Short mmCIF file of C-alpha atoms in Angstrom, two decimals:
data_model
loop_
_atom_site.label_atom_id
_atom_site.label_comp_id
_atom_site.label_asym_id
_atom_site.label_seq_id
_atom_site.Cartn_x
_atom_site.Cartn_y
_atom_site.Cartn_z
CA UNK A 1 153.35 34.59 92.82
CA UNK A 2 150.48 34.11 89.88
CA UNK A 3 148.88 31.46 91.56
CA UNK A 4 145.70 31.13 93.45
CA UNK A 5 147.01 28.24 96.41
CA UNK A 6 146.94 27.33 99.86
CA UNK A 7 143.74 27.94 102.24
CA UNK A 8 142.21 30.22 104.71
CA UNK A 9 139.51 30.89 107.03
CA UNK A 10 138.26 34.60 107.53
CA UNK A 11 134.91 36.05 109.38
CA UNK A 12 132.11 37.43 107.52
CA UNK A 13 131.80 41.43 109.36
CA UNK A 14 128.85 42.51 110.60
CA UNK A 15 127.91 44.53 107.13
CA UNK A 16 128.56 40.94 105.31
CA UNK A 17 131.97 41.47 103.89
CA UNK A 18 134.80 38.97 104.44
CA UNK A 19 138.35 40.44 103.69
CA UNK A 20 140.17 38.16 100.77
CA UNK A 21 143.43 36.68 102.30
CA UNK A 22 146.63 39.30 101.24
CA UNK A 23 147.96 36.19 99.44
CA UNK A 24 144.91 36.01 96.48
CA UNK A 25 144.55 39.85 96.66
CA UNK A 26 148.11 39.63 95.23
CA UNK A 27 147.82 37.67 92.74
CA UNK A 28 144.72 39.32 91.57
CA UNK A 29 146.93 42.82 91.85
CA UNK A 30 150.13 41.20 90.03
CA UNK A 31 147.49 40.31 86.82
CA UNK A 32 145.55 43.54 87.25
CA UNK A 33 141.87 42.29 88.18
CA UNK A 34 139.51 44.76 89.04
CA UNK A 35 136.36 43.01 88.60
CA UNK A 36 135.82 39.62 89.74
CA UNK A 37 133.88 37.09 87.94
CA UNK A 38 132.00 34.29 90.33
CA UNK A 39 129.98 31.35 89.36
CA UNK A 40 128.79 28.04 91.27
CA UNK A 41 131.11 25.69 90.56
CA UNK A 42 129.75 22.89 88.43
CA UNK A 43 130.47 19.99 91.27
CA UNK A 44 130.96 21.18 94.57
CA UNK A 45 129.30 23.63 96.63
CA UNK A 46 131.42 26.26 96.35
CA UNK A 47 131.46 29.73 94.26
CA UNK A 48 134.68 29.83 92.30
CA UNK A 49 136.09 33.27 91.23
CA UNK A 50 138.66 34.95 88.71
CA UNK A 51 139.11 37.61 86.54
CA UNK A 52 137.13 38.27 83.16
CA UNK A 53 139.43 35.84 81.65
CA UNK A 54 137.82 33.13 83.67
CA UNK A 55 134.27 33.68 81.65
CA UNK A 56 136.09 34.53 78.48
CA UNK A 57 137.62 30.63 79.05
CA UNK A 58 134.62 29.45 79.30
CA UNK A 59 132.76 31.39 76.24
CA UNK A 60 135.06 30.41 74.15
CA UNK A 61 134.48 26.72 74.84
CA UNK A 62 130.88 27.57 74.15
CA UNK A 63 131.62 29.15 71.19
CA UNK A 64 133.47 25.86 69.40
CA UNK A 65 129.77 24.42 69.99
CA UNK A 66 126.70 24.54 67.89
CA UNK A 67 125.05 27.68 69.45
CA UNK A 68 121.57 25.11 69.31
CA UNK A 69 123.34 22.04 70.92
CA UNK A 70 122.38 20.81 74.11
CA UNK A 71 126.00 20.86 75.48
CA UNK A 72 125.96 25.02 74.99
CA UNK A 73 122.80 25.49 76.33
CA UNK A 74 123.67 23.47 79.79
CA UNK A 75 127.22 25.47 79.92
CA UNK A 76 125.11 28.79 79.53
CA UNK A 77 122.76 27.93 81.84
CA UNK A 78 125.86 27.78 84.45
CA UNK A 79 128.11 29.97 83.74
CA UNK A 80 125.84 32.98 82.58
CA UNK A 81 122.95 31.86 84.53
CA UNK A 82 124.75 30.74 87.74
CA UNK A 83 127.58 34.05 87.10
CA UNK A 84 128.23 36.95 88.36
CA UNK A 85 130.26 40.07 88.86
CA UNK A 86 131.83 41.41 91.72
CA UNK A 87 133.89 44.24 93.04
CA UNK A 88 136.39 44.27 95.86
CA UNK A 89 135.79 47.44 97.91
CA UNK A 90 139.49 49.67 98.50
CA UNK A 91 140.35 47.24 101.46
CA UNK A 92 140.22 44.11 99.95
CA UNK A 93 136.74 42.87 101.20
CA UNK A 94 133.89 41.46 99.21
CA UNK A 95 130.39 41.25 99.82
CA UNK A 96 129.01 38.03 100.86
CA UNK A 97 125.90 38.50 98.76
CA UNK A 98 122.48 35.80 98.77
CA UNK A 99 123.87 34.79 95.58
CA UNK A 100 126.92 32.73 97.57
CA UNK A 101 125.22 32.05 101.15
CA UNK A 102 122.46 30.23 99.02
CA UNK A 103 124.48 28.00 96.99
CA UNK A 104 127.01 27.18 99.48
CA UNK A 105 125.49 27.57 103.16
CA UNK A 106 127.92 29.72 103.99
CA UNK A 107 127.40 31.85 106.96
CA UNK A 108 129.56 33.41 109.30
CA UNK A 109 132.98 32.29 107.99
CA UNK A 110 134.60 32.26 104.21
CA UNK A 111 137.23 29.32 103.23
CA UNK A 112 138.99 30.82 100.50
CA UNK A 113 140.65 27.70 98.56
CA UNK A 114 143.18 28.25 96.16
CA UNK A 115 142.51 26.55 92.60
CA UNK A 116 145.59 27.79 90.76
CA UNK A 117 143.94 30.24 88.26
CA UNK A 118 141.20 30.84 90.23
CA UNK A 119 139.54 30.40 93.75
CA UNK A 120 136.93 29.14 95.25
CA UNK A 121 134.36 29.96 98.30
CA UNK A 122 133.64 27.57 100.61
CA UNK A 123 131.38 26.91 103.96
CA UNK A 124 134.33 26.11 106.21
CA UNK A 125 133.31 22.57 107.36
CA UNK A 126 132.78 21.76 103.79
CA UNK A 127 135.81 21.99 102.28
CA UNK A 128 137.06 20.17 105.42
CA UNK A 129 135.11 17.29 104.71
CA UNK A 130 134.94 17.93 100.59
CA UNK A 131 139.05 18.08 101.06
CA UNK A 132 139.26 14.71 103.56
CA UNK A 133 137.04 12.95 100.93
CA UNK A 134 138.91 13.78 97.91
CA UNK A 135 142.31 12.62 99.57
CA UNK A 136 140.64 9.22 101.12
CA UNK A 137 139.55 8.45 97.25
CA UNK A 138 143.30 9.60 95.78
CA UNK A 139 144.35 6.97 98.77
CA UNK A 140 141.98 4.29 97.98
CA UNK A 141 142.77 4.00 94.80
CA UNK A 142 146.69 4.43 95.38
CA UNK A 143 147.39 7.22 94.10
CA UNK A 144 150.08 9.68 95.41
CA UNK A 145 151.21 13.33 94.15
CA UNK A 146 154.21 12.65 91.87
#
């Protein structure tokens, strides 16, 4: 498996670490991630989170702009400004820091949501209603998963 998909639910313990389902801890094993890079996503309130190669992605979109322009200065802002990096301890847990309750309103439980290359962190009720929405809008306008 190389890809981040599927979602679940998991408690926050009572130091403020939530295990990462065994599903994503695979993939992150299978591409040899150590260090996890997290940033608030640019739309919803969620922190999304990959490897380095995540940030380099997104650096090297930066980089094709004028270092001066507008458009570079707003992607810095977010994804060095609203990044950050993060280590899984030896079971598989990470801390559930200020840095992610604050932006999300997260508190006792984590939804881990798969994004394919990546994941994201997400208050439980939501993604519910973040995941209802986007599916009502895909309906409304007719649209169906080939």
């Amino acid at each position: 498996m190389n890809r981040f998909l599927s979602h679940a639910t998991n408690r926050i313990d009572a130091k403020g670490r939530v295990s990462v389902p065994s599903a994503f801890r695979a993939v992150l094993s299978d591409g040899g991630v150590r260090e996890l890079y997290c940033f608030q996503d640019f739309v919803f309130p969620a922190i999304s989170v990959g490897g380095p190669e995540l940030l380099d992605r997104f650096e090297k979109q930066m980089a094709a702009e004028d270092p001066f322009s507008d458009a570079a200065n707003q992607m810095s802002l977010l994804v060095h400004g609203g990044g950050v990096f993060v280590k899984l301890d030896p079971e598989g847990r990470l801390m559930v820091t200020d840095f992610i309750r604050d932006f999300t309103g997260i508190s006792t439980d984590v939804t881990f949501v798969g994004r394919g290359d990546h994941f994201q962190l997400w208050e439980p009720q939501a993604f519910t209603r973040a995941q209802a929405e986007a599916r009502e809008g895909r309906k409304q306008r007719g649209l169906r998963p080939e």
